[in-house]
């Protein structure tokens, strides 16, 4: 990404982005919801464009943009078990708009240079959980119809978004060819974050976030996809991924095939 996004272009882009926002997005610590941003877009657009440009050129991020209210979202199982809830970070919506600008530029770079492995079906364009399953079923049925038995191994990392080491993530972003300006901004966005749990109107104490990418952020999923992209290296079996959910499979006609898998 260039060192500075031209202000007039950013101004037009900002208004377009605001008009695409969902009106019911929960606000962060600034209590500014997306409905307010959309309704005031023409009034605040020029000031916000200047703010975004300064943030992009200096890699400085307002402290409020690094604070998150974490709310638990129920997944499955017993509702009385804390392990059955997914923590979602509620951050400032205005920061998310800037994140989407950076994400779009990063995706353009990744697609232009074909940097994300085809095995990844999560958080990438024109792919989904469904395409992941279709590819797997097509290959498995082809093997079985030809008389070849197949074994598969399923990997699921525990709390993967929360455990990404920041320094290693920056190194991998650099290895994918992102420019210094993007790296400095993302590094500033990751470091110095704090979060607290909010539940039924009660607040926990603030805690420093030392690892991970914020769940519920715009940039988080893409950063995780880049981080886990090289898990394919030196794998001789077939592999499919949906974010961190990884499926490795191989024809098994002999003990050697089993060892290979």
XYZ file of N, CA and C in Angstrom:
783
model
N 0.843 -1.184 0.000
C 0.000 0.000 0.000
C 0.880 1.236 0.000
N 0.478 2.273 -0.674
C 1.271 3.485 -0.761
C 1.384 4.128 0.616
N 2.387 4.998 0.760
C 2.603 5.646 2.041
C 1.448 6.544 2.435
N 0.715 7.030 1.491
C -0.407 7.912 1.797
C -1.523 7.678 0.799
N -2.723 7.508 1.306
C -3.875 7.401 0.427
C -4.347 8.805 0.117
N -4.505 9.137 -1.164
C -4.888 10.479 -1.554
C -6.207 10.874 -0.907
N -6.244 12.064 -0.314
C -7.393 12.506 0.458
C -8.700 12.498 -0.329
N -8.769 13.064 -1.562
C -10.039 13.048 -2.284
C -10.536 11.626 -2.546
N -9.613 10.703 -2.888
C -10.000 9.322 -3.129
C -10.505 8.683 -1.846
N -9.807 8.965 -0.735
C -10.201 8.410 0.541
C -11.556 8.951 0.965
N -11.817 10.201 0.651
C -13.091 10.821 1.003
C -14.237 10.103 0.306
N -14.086 9.869 -0.996
C -15.117 9.160 -1.759
C -15.252 7.730 -1.245
N -14.107 7.103 -1.009
C -14.112 5.723 -0.515
C -14.799 5.626 0.823
N -14.543 6.588 1.714
C -15.106 6.559 3.055
C -16.634 6.624 3.009
N -17.171 7.502 2.182
C -18.623 7.628 2.078
C -19.228 6.337 1.530
N -18.565 5.734 0.531
C -19.066 4.466 -0.024
C -19.050 3.364 1.026
N -17.960 3.319 1.815
C -17.855 2.311 2.857
C -18.947 2.486 3.907
N -19.208 3.723 4.281
C -20.223 3.976 5.292
C -21.598 3.536 4.812
N -21.871 3.787 3.537
C -23.185 3.426 3.000
C -23.401 1.912 2.941
N -22.309 1.148 3.035
C -22.416 -0.306 3.010
C -22.495 -0.913 4.407
N -22.341 -0.087 5.439
C -22.344 -0.600 6.797
C -23.728 -1.123 7.184
N -23.731 -2.187 7.975
C -24.983 -2.673 8.534
C -25.413 -1.737 9.660
N -26.672 -1.402 9.656
C -27.170 -0.370 10.566
C -27.246 -0.839 12.021
N -27.171 -2.126 12.270
C -27.372 -2.641 13.625
C -26.084 -3.082 14.309
N -24.929 -2.625 13.807
C -23.658 -3.022 14.412
C -23.534 -2.431 15.820
N -23.118 -3.282 16.782
C -22.977 -2.846 18.160
C -21.776 -1.904 18.287
N -21.924 -0.772 18.985
C -20.805 0.164 19.116
C -19.733 -0.329 20.068
N -18.547 0.265 19.953
C -17.466 -0.019 20.875
C -17.510 0.930 22.049
N -16.326 1.237 22.604
C -16.285 2.081 23.790
C -16.697 3.525 23.533
N -16.710 3.951 22.273
C -17.112 5.323 21.971
C -18.626 5.472 21.885
N -19.347 4.350 21.975
C -20.814 4.341 21.927
C -21.369 4.894 20.616
N -20.559 4.908 19.574
C -21.005 5.386 18.263
C -21.378 4.181 17.415
N -22.667 4.025 17.144
C -23.131 2.922 16.327
C -23.011 3.222 14.846
N -23.192 2.217 14.039
C -23.069 2.410 12.594
C -24.187 3.290 12.032
N -25.350 3.261 12.660
C -26.456 4.096 12.191
C -26.088 5.570 12.259
N -25.439 5.968 13.340
C -25.018 7.367 13.485
C -23.974 7.721 12.429
N -23.021 6.806 12.182
C -21.982 7.076 11.188
C -22.579 7.250 9.796
N -23.551 6.415 9.455
C -24.179 6.500 8.136
C -24.958 7.799 7.991
N -25.722 8.145 9.013
C -26.559 9.339 8.931
C -25.738 10.624 8.899
N -24.540 10.601 9.498
C -23.694 11.795 9.542
C -22.520 11.724 8.564
N -22.566 10.786 7.636
C -21.418 10.544 6.755
C -20.979 11.787 5.997
N -21.897 12.543 5.444
C -21.527 13.724 4.661
C -20.953 14.823 5.539
N -21.355 14.851 6.812
C -20.878 15.899 7.722
C -19.469 15.592 8.224
N -19.202 14.334 8.531
C -17.935 13.971 9.170
C -16.888 13.436 8.201
N -17.280 13.213 6.945
C -16.398 12.505 6.013
C -15.046 13.187 5.821
N -15.028 14.511 5.682
C -13.759 15.201 5.415
C -12.828 15.111 6.620
N -13.371 15.309 7.815
C -12.554 15.240 9.029
C -12.018 13.820 9.227
N -12.880 12.830 9.014
C -12.466 11.444 9.192
C -11.414 11.056 8.155
N -11.553 11.561 6.927
C -10.565 11.275 5.883
C -9.191 11.803 6.283
N -9.163 13.000 6.883
C -7.894 13.569 7.356
C -7.323 12.701 8.478
N -8.191 12.257 9.386
C -7.761 11.386 10.482
C -7.186 10.077 9.956
N -7.870 9.482 8.982
C -7.397 8.222 8.403
C -6.050 8.403 7.724
N -5.914 9.485 6.957
C -4.644 9.731 6.275
C -3.494 9.889 7.256
N -3.746 10.601 8.344
C -2.689 10.792 9.339
C -2.333 9.466 9.984
N -3.334 8.649 10.282
C -3.073 7.345 10.887
C -2.266 6.457 9.952
N -2.603 6.486 8.654
C -1.910 5.645 7.690
C -0.464 6.080 7.472
N -0.224 7.384 7.506
C 1.126 7.883 7.219
C 2.038 7.830 8.445
N 1.460 7.947 9.636
C 2.278 7.979 10.848
C 2.236 6.664 11.620
N 1.313 5.772 11.259
C 1.110 4.509 11.972
C 0.699 4.751 13.418
N 0.093 5.913 13.668
C -0.415 6.216 15.009
C -1.913 5.901 15.055
N -2.335 5.278 16.145
C -3.723 4.861 16.294
C -4.247 5.395 17.620
N -5.416 6.037 17.620
C -5.988 6.524 18.889
C -6.110 5.401 19.904
N -5.822 5.723 21.153
C -5.845 4.702 22.208
C -7.207 4.030 22.330
N -8.284 4.791 22.116
C -9.632 4.214 22.226
C -9.851 3.108 21.200
N -9.133 3.167 20.085
C -9.279 2.160 19.036
C -8.604 0.847 19.425
N -7.818 0.875 20.496
C -7.129 -0.339 20.947
C -7.821 -0.976 22.148
N -8.967 -0.443 22.521
C -9.720 -0.973 23.653
C -10.917 -1.759 23.143
N -11.205 -2.865 23.800
C -12.301 -3.723 23.334
C -13.112 -4.250 24.511
N -14.425 -4.212 24.344
C -15.320 -4.922 25.249
C -15.521 -6.324 24.699
N -15.204 -7.320 25.484
C -15.347 -8.699 25.038
C -16.674 -9.251 25.543
N -17.484 -9.717 24.616
C -18.767 -10.296 24.983
C -18.797 -11.766 24.589
N -19.287 -12.643 25.448
C -19.333 -14.074 25.120
C -20.541 -14.409 24.246
N -20.301 -15.125 23.154
C -21.368 -15.563 22.247
C -21.478 -17.084 22.339
N -22.668 -17.583 22.643
C -22.884 -19.012 22.847
C -22.668 -19.785 21.550
N -21.949 -20.926 21.639
C -21.701 -21.781 20.474
C -22.615 -23.005 20.509
N -22.372 -23.898 21.420
C -23.174 -25.119 21.510
C -22.914 -25.791 22.844
N -23.730 -26.801 23.156
C -23.557 -27.540 24.390
C -24.275 -26.884 25.552
N -23.747 -27.104 26.745
C -24.360 -26.561 27.953
C -24.071 -25.072 28.092
N -25.108 -24.290 28.323
C -24.936 -22.847 28.477
C -24.281 -22.479 29.809
N -24.181 -23.438 30.722
C -23.568 -23.162 32.021
C -22.044 -23.311 31.997
N -21.506 -23.821 30.869
C -20.057 -24.013 30.763
C -19.410 -22.847 30.010
N -18.477 -22.132 30.630
C -17.802 -21.006 29.951
C -17.067 -21.433 28.677
N -16.653 -22.715 28.613
C -15.914 -23.200 27.443
C -16.779 -23.246 26.185
N -18.098 -23.159 26.338
C -19.007 -23.243 25.191
C -19.374 -21.875 24.627
N -18.603 -20.857 24.990
C -18.852 -19.507 24.494
C -17.640 -19.012 23.714
N -17.904 -18.266 22.637
C -16.829 -17.676 21.834
C -16.702 -16.194 22.204
N -15.499 -15.732 22.569
C -15.332 -14.317 22.918
C -15.249 -13.436 21.664
N -16.110 -12.451 21.582
C -16.108 -11.515 20.458
C -15.733 -10.128 20.958
N -14.762 -9.505 20.310
C -14.308 -8.174 20.699
C -15.150 -7.100 20.020
N -15.746 -6.237 20.828
C -16.509 -5.110 20.300
C -15.598 -3.890 20.304
N -15.174 -3.486 19.119
C -14.238 -2.373 18.986
C -14.932 -1.185 18.320
N -14.200 -0.087 18.230
C -14.750 1.152 17.664
C -15.062 0.955 16.179
N -16.294 1.278 15.786
C -16.728 1.058 14.406
C -15.925 1.896 13.409
N -15.511 3.083 13.817
C -14.745 3.930 12.907
C -13.408 3.286 12.576
N -12.819 2.628 13.552
C -11.566 1.911 13.305
C -11.792 0.763 12.332
N -12.944 0.105 12.450
C -13.248 -0.997 11.543
C -13.340 -0.524 10.096
N -13.819 0.694 9.905
C -13.894 1.240 8.543
C -12.496 1.396 7.966
N -11.564 1.897 8.775
C -10.177 2.024 8.311
C -9.552 0.644 8.108
N -9.876 -0.288 8.993
C -9.391 -1.658 8.822
C -9.829 -2.236 7.476
N -11.054 -1.925 7.067
C -11.560 -2.478 5.806
C -10.805 -1.905 4.613
N -10.348 -0.656 4.706
C -9.510 -0.078 3.645
C -8.201 -0.845 3.541
N -7.559 -1.076 4.688
C -6.287 -1.790 4.703
C -6.481 -3.232 4.252
N -7.565 -3.853 4.706
C -7.848 -5.236 4.293
C -8.013 -5.331 2.780
N -8.743 -4.400 2.175
C -8.950 -4.429 0.729
C -7.626 -4.336 -0.020
N -6.745 -3.459 0.451
C -5.440 -3.313 -0.194
C -4.601 -4.576 -0.017
N -4.684 -5.190 1.164
C -3.928 -6.412 1.414
C -4.439 -7.565 0.548
N -5.754 -7.666 0.405
C -6.329 -8.719 -0.434
C -5.909 -8.533 -1.878
N -5.905 -7.290 -2.358
C -5.448 -7.025 -3.733
C -4.015 -7.504 -3.929
N -3.173 -7.256 -2.949
C -1.768 -7.687 -3.028
C -1.670 -9.215 -3.036
N -2.405 -9.871 -2.143
C -2.353 -11.327 -2.040
C -2.880 -11.994 -3.304
N -3.963 -11.443 -3.866
C -4.545 -12.031 -5.078
C -3.666 -11.759 -6.299
N -3.113 -10.574 -6.379
C -2.270 -10.213 -7.519
C -1.067 -11.142 -7.630
N -0.485 -11.483 -6.503
C 0.725 -12.302 -6.498
C 0.444 -13.777 -6.138
N -0.837 -14.126 -6.051
C -1.272 -15.506 -5.776
C -0.497 -16.068 -4.584
N -0.637 -15.425 -3.435
C 0.164 -15.783 -2.267
C -0.538 -16.725 -1.289
N -1.874 -16.739 -1.304
C -2.600 -17.628 -0.400
C -2.815 -18.967 -1.090
N -2.447 -20.046 -0.426
C -2.561 -21.383 -1.002
C -4.014 -21.716 -1.333
N -4.195 -22.451 -2.432
C -5.539 -22.858 -2.853
C -6.225 -23.750 -1.833
N -5.467 -24.321 -0.920
C -6.051 -25.209 0.077
C -6.883 -24.462 1.118
N -6.730 -23.140 1.183
C -7.466 -22.342 2.169
C -8.833 -21.944 1.625
N -9.890 -22.279 2.371
C -11.257 -21.937 1.971
C -11.929 -20.977 2.940
N -11.232 -20.564 3.973
C -11.815 -19.666 4.953
C -11.351 -18.238 4.783
N -12.294 -17.294 4.786
C -12.000 -15.863 4.731
C -11.257 -15.452 3.458
N -11.491 -16.173 2.363
C -10.924 -15.799 1.067
C -12.063 -15.717 0.046
N -11.826 -14.970 -1.021
C -12.876 -14.726 -1.996
C -13.323 -15.975 -2.743
N -14.633 -16.069 -2.969
C -15.248 -17.129 -3.775
C -15.055 -18.523 -3.191
N -14.751 -18.598 -1.898
C -14.635 -19.890 -1.229
C -15.371 -19.839 0.106
N -15.700 -21.023 0.608
C -16.470 -21.090 1.845
C -16.333 -22.475 2.453
N -17.038 -22.686 3.550
C -17.089 -24.022 4.149
C -17.675 -25.028 3.165
N -18.639 -24.564 2.361
C -19.273 -25.446 1.380
C -18.289 -25.880 0.302
N -17.484 -24.951 -0.237
C -16.512 -25.337 -1.270
C -15.475 -26.288 -0.698
N -15.119 -26.084 0.563
C -14.179 -26.993 1.225
C -14.729 -28.414 1.246
N -15.978 -28.549 1.637
C -16.609 -29.866 1.711
C -16.783 -30.486 0.328
N -17.131 -29.668 -0.658
C -17.338 -30.189 -2.012
C -16.049 -30.750 -2.597
N -14.945 -30.015 -2.412
C -13.654 -30.489 -2.916
C -13.279 -31.804 -2.232
N -13.458 -31.865 -0.927
C -13.115 -33.077 -0.182
C -13.975 -34.259 -0.633
N -15.287 -34.056 -0.734
C -16.181 -35.145 -1.122
C -15.903 -35.622 -2.538
N -15.590 -34.697 -3.442
C -15.307 -35.061 -4.832
C -14.066 -35.954 -4.909
N -13.012 -35.568 -4.180
C -11.779 -36.346 -4.229
C -11.940 -37.688 -3.525
N -12.608 -37.702 -2.389
C -12.791 -38.952 -1.651
C -13.623 -39.947 -2.454
N -14.729 -39.489 -3.033
C -15.581 -40.399 -3.813
C -14.856 -40.904 -5.056
N -13.989 -40.063 -5.643
C -13.207 -40.508 -6.797
C -12.257 -41.631 -6.401
N -11.584 -41.465 -5.267
C -10.681 -42.514 -4.781
C -11.450 -43.795 -4.481
N -12.560 -43.681 -3.753
C -13.320 -44.864 -3.348
C -13.927 -45.588 -4.553
N -14.407 -44.815 -5.539
C -14.962 -45.434 -6.745
C -13.892 -46.196 -7.524
N -12.632 -45.775 -7.364
C -11.527 -46.455 -8.040
C -10.940 -47.586 -7.204
N -11.533 -47.814 -6.041
C -11.085 -48.918 -5.193
C -9.966 -48.585 -4.248
N -9.689 -47.295 -4.033
C -8.602 -46.893 -3.137
C -9.161 -46.476 -1.777
N -8.738 -47.132 -0.693
C -9.159 -46.688 0.640
C -8.445 -45.386 1.022
N -9.103 -44.573 1.810
C -8.543 -43.272 2.197
C -8.686 -43.081 3.701
N -7.636 -42.572 4.337
C -7.691 -42.157 5.740
C -7.576 -40.635 5.805
N -8.196 -40.065 6.827
C -8.150 -38.612 7.000
C -7.856 -38.262 8.450
N -7.158 -37.157 8.625
C -6.862 -36.620 9.954
C -7.429 -35.205 10.025
N -8.175 -34.920 11.083
C -8.745 -33.591 11.269
C -8.029 -32.877 12.414
N -7.564 -31.676 12.146
C -6.873 -30.868 13.140
C -7.705 -29.628 13.476
N -7.802 -29.325 14.753
C -8.530 -28.131 15.186
C -7.724 -27.475 16.304
N -7.158 -26.314 16.038
C -6.351 -25.630 17.039
C -7.254 -24.982 18.085
N -6.856 -25.088 19.331
C -7.640 -24.529 20.416
C -7.416 -23.014 20.517
N -8.510 -22.262 20.449
C -8.470 -20.790 20.538
C -7.379 -20.204 19.639
N -7.404 -20.517 18.347
C -6.294 -20.112 17.463
C -6.149 -18.605 17.310
N -7.263 -17.877 17.225
C -7.177 -16.426 17.031
C -6.510 -15.748 18.233
N -6.692 -16.331 19.420
C -6.173 -15.709 20.638
C -4.699 -16.006 20.879
N -4.125 -16.929 20.113
C -2.770 -17.391 20.412
C -1.732 -17.010 19.359
N -2.105 -16.209 18.390
C -1.150 -15.809 17.350
C -0.087 -14.885 17.956
N 1.195 -15.258 17.907
C 2.257 -14.386 18.425
C 2.425 -13.164 17.511
N 2.386 -11.989 18.089
C 2.420 -10.762 17.289
C 3.702 -10.631 16.473
N 4.836 -10.884 17.092
C 6.109 -10.694 16.391
C 6.240 -11.661 15.220
N 5.800 -12.893 15.422
C 5.878 -13.882 14.351
C 4.903 -13.540 13.224
N 3.730 -13.006 13.596
C 2.763 -12.578 12.584
C 3.339 -11.477 11.714
N 3.985 -10.500 12.325
C 4.595 -9.404 11.556
C 5.662 -9.953 10.614
N 6.441 -10.924 11.081
C 7.470 -11.529 10.233
C 6.846 -12.218 9.028
N 5.718 -12.901 9.241
C 5.068 -13.590 8.127
C 4.441 -12.591 7.160
N 3.900 -11.504 7.675
C 3.361 -10.460 6.796
C 4.478 -9.870 5.933
N 5.620 -9.666 6.534
C 6.775 -9.150 5.795
C 7.207 -10.141 4.726
N 7.175 -11.438 5.052
C 7.554 -12.470 4.092
C 6.572 -12.540 2.921
N 5.337 -12.108 3.129
C 4.347 -12.079 2.056
C 4.443 -10.804 1.209
N 5.423 -9.960 1.491
C 5.698 -8.823 0.629
C 4.951 -7.548 0.934
N 4.352 -7.434 2.116
C 3.649 -6.198 2.451
C 4.654 -5.103 2.776
N 4.318 -3.878 2.389
C 5.227 -2.758 2.546
C 5.385 -2.303 3.986
N 6.388 -1.495 4.199
C 6.738 -1.026 5.532
C 5.594 -0.251 6.178
N 4.875 0.540 5.371
C 3.793 1.358 5.920
C 2.674 0.496 6.485
N 2.307 -0.554 5.767
C 1.269 -1.472 6.238
C 1.738 -2.205 7.484
N 2.986 -2.680 7.469
C 3.519 -3.425 8.616
C 3.548 -2.560 9.873
N 3.947 -1.296 9.719
C 4.020 -0.392 10.874
C 2.629 -0.139 11.430
N 1.646 0.039 10.544
C 0.287 0.316 11.019
C -0.292 -0.901 11.734
N -0.131 -2.085 11.164
C -0.670 -3.299 11.781
C 0.028 -3.582 13.105
N 1.338 -3.364 13.143
C 2.073 -3.578 14.386
C 1.568 -2.649 15.479
N 1.329 -1.381 15.111
C 0.789 -0.419 16.064
C -0.614 -0.809 16.496
N -1.393 -1.362 15.564
C -2.776 -1.785 15.852
C -2.804 -2.992 16.791
N -1.811 -3.868 16.691
C -1.768 -5.078 17.511
C -1.226 -4.824 18.912
N -0.194 -3.987 19.017
C 0.476 -3.803 20.295
C -0.243 -2.759 21.151
N -0.189 -2.977 22.455
C -0.779 -2.019 23.391
C -2.291 -2.117 23.498
N -2.858 -3.251 23.102
C -4.307 -3.429 23.196
C -4.703 -3.854 24.611
N -5.914 -3.439 25.008
C -6.490 -3.867 26.273
C -7.924 -4.321 26.047
N -8.387 -5.204 26.909
C -9.766 -5.661 26.777
C -10.348 -5.968 28.161
N -11.675 -5.959 28.210
C -12.383 -6.325 29.433
C -13.637 -7.092 29.038
N -14.106 -7.936 29.934
C -15.312 -8.713 29.665
C -16.533 -7.924 30.140
N -17.557 -7.896 29.287
C -18.808 -7.224 29.627
C -19.921 -8.254 29.597
N -20.635 -8.382 30.712
C -21.700 -9.375 30.803
C -22.798 -8.867 31.726
N -24.010 -8.767 31.173
C -25.181 -8.332 31.951
C -24.941 -7.006 32.667
N -24.285 -6.085 31.948
C -24.057 -4.754 32.504
C -22.913 -4.667 33.491
N -22.198 -5.763 33.713
C -21.053 -5.774 34.627
C -19.759 -5.819 33.823
N -18.707 -5.175 34.381
C -17.438 -5.065 33.677
C -16.312 -5.690 34.504
N -15.436 -6.417 33.829
C -14.235 -6.912 34.504
C -13.173 -5.812 34.493
N -12.041 -6.064 35.130
C -10.915 -5.133 35.056
C -10.295 -5.205 33.661
N -9.599 -4.136 33.293
C -8.894 -4.124 32.012
C -7.683 -5.044 32.083
N -7.433 -5.795 31.004
C -6.279 -6.673 30.903
C -5.538 -6.400 29.594
N -4.215 -6.463 29.642
C -3.413 -6.280 28.442
C -3.532 -7.506 27.538
N -3.575 -7.264 26.244
C -3.636 -8.351 25.257
C -2.232 -8.546 24.692
N -1.612 -9.674 25.011
C -0.216 -9.910 24.644
C -0.077 -10.738 23.372
N -1.127 -11.465 22.979
C -1.088 -12.304 21.790
C -2.441 -12.233 21.090
N -2.458 -12.759 19.869
C -3.724 -12.954 19.176
C -4.154 -11.788 18.306
N -5.151 -12.084 17.457
C -5.806 -11.065 16.649
C -7.244 -10.972 17.123
N -7.796 -9.762 17.240
C -9.123 -9.601 17.834
C -10.222 -10.283 17.020
N -10.972 -11.178 17.645
C -12.146 -11.747 17.012
C -13.231 -10.672 16.983
N -13.864 -10.527 15.838
C -14.848 -9.475 15.688
C -14.287 -8.265 14.971
N -12.971 -8.240 14.755
C -12.363 -7.157 13.984
C -12.458 -7.467 12.501
N -12.180 -6.479 11.669
C -12.206 -6.658 10.214
C -10.914 -7.298 9.729
N -9.796 -6.876 10.296
C -8.484 -7.368 9.856
C -8.147 -8.749 10.413
N -8.692 -9.088 11.574
C -8.319 -10.316 12.270
C -8.337 -11.577 11.425
N -9.459 -11.886 10.749
C -9.514 -13.119 9.957
C -8.456 -13.188 8.861
N -8.224 -12.068 8.156
C -7.225 -12.072 7.085
C -5.828 -12.266 7.652
N -5.531 -11.617 8.762
C -4.219 -11.779 9.382
C -3.994 -13.227 9.797
N -5.042 -13.871 10.296
C -4.897 -15.272 10.694
C -4.663 -16.166 9.483
N -5.352 -15.895 8.389
C -5.162 -16.690 7.168
C -3.723 -16.572 6.675
N -3.165 -15.366 6.730
C -1.766 -15.194 6.324
C -0.847 -15.939 7.288
N -1.160 -15.876 8.578
C -0.311 -16.513 9.585
C -0.248 -18.031 9.403
N -1.378 -18.650 9.071
C -1.434 -20.111 8.986
C -1.183 -20.617 7.562
N -0.895 -19.714 6.645
C -0.772 -20.064 5.229
C 0.295 -21.115 4.955
N 1.386 -21.088 5.723
C 2.508 -21.991 5.436
C 2.387 -23.341 6.132
N 1.236 -23.656 6.711
C 1.071 -24.963 7.337
C 1.142 -26.086 6.301
N 0.938 -25.747 5.017
C 1.002 -26.738 3.937
C 2.418 -27.229 3.659
N 3.422 -26.464 4.046
C 4.794 -26.762 3.653
C 5.235 -28.135 4.140
N 5.850 -28.898 3.228
C 6.405 -30.229 3.482
C 5.322 -31.261 3.816
N 4.069 -30.943 3.518
C 2.991 -31.928 3.659
C 2.824 -32.624 2.309
N 3.045 -33.928 2.259
C 2.949 -34.662 0.995
C 1.544 -35.214 0.772
N 0.737 -35.280 1.822
C -0.648 -35.721 1.674
C -1.500 -34.558 1.175
N -2.750 -34.850 0.814
C -3.679 -33.794 0.431
C -4.093 -33.035 1.690
N -4.336 -31.745 1.535
C -4.696 -30.925 2.690
C -5.742 -29.897 2.277
N -6.707 -29.676 3.146
C -7.724 -28.645 2.965
C -7.872 -27.883 4.270
N -8.126 -26.577 4.180
C -8.253 -25.758 5.382
C -9.496 -24.866 5.286
N -10.129 -24.664 6.429
C -11.084 -23.571 6.581
C -10.632 -22.797 7.813
N -9.899 -21.711 7.560
C -9.181 -21.002 8.622
C -8.225 -21.985 9.286
N -8.436 -22.315 10.579
C -7.524 -23.242 11.251
C -7.997 -24.687 11.180
N -9.261 -24.921 10.819
C -9.767 -26.295 10.717
C -9.111 -26.974 9.515
N -8.256 -27.942 9.802
C -7.406 -28.538 8.770
C -7.710 -30.017 8.593
N -7.831 -30.416 7.337
C -8.133 -31.804 6.990
C -7.004 -32.345 6.124
N -6.295 -33.373 6.605
C -5.210 -34.011 5.855
C -5.642 -35.432 5.507
N -5.514 -35.816 4.238
C -5.973 -37.154 3.850
C -5.042 -37.748 2.792
N -5.072 -39.103 2.725
C -4.125 -39.790 1.854
C -4.649 -41.196 1.571
N -4.364 -41.702 0.393
C -4.681 -43.102 0.071
C -3.837 -44.008 0.959
N -4.477 -45.051 1.543
C -3.748 -45.959 2.440
C -3.938 -47.402 1.968
N -2.999 -47.859 1.162
C -3.025 -49.237 0.667
C -1.944 -50.104 1.288
N -1.101 -49.509 2.106
C 0.003 -50.260 2.698
C 0.458 -49.552 3.969
N 1.237 -50.248 4.821
C 1.794 -49.599 6.007
C 2.616 -48.349 5.676
N 3.292 -48.364 4.523
C 4.073 -47.206 4.115
C 3.168 -46.003 3.884
N 1.982 -46.234 3.259
C 1.031 -45.138 3.033
C 0.571 -44.541 4.363
N 0.367 -45.437 5.354
C -0.053 -44.963 6.671
C 1.037 -44.118 7.303
N 2.292 -44.552 7.157
C 3.422 -43.789 7.685
C 3.515 -42.421 6.996
N 3.257 -42.432 5.690
C 3.301 -41.172 4.929
C 2.276 -40.189 5.463
N 1.062 -40.693 5.700
C 0.009 -39.820 6.242
C 0.389 -39.339 7.631
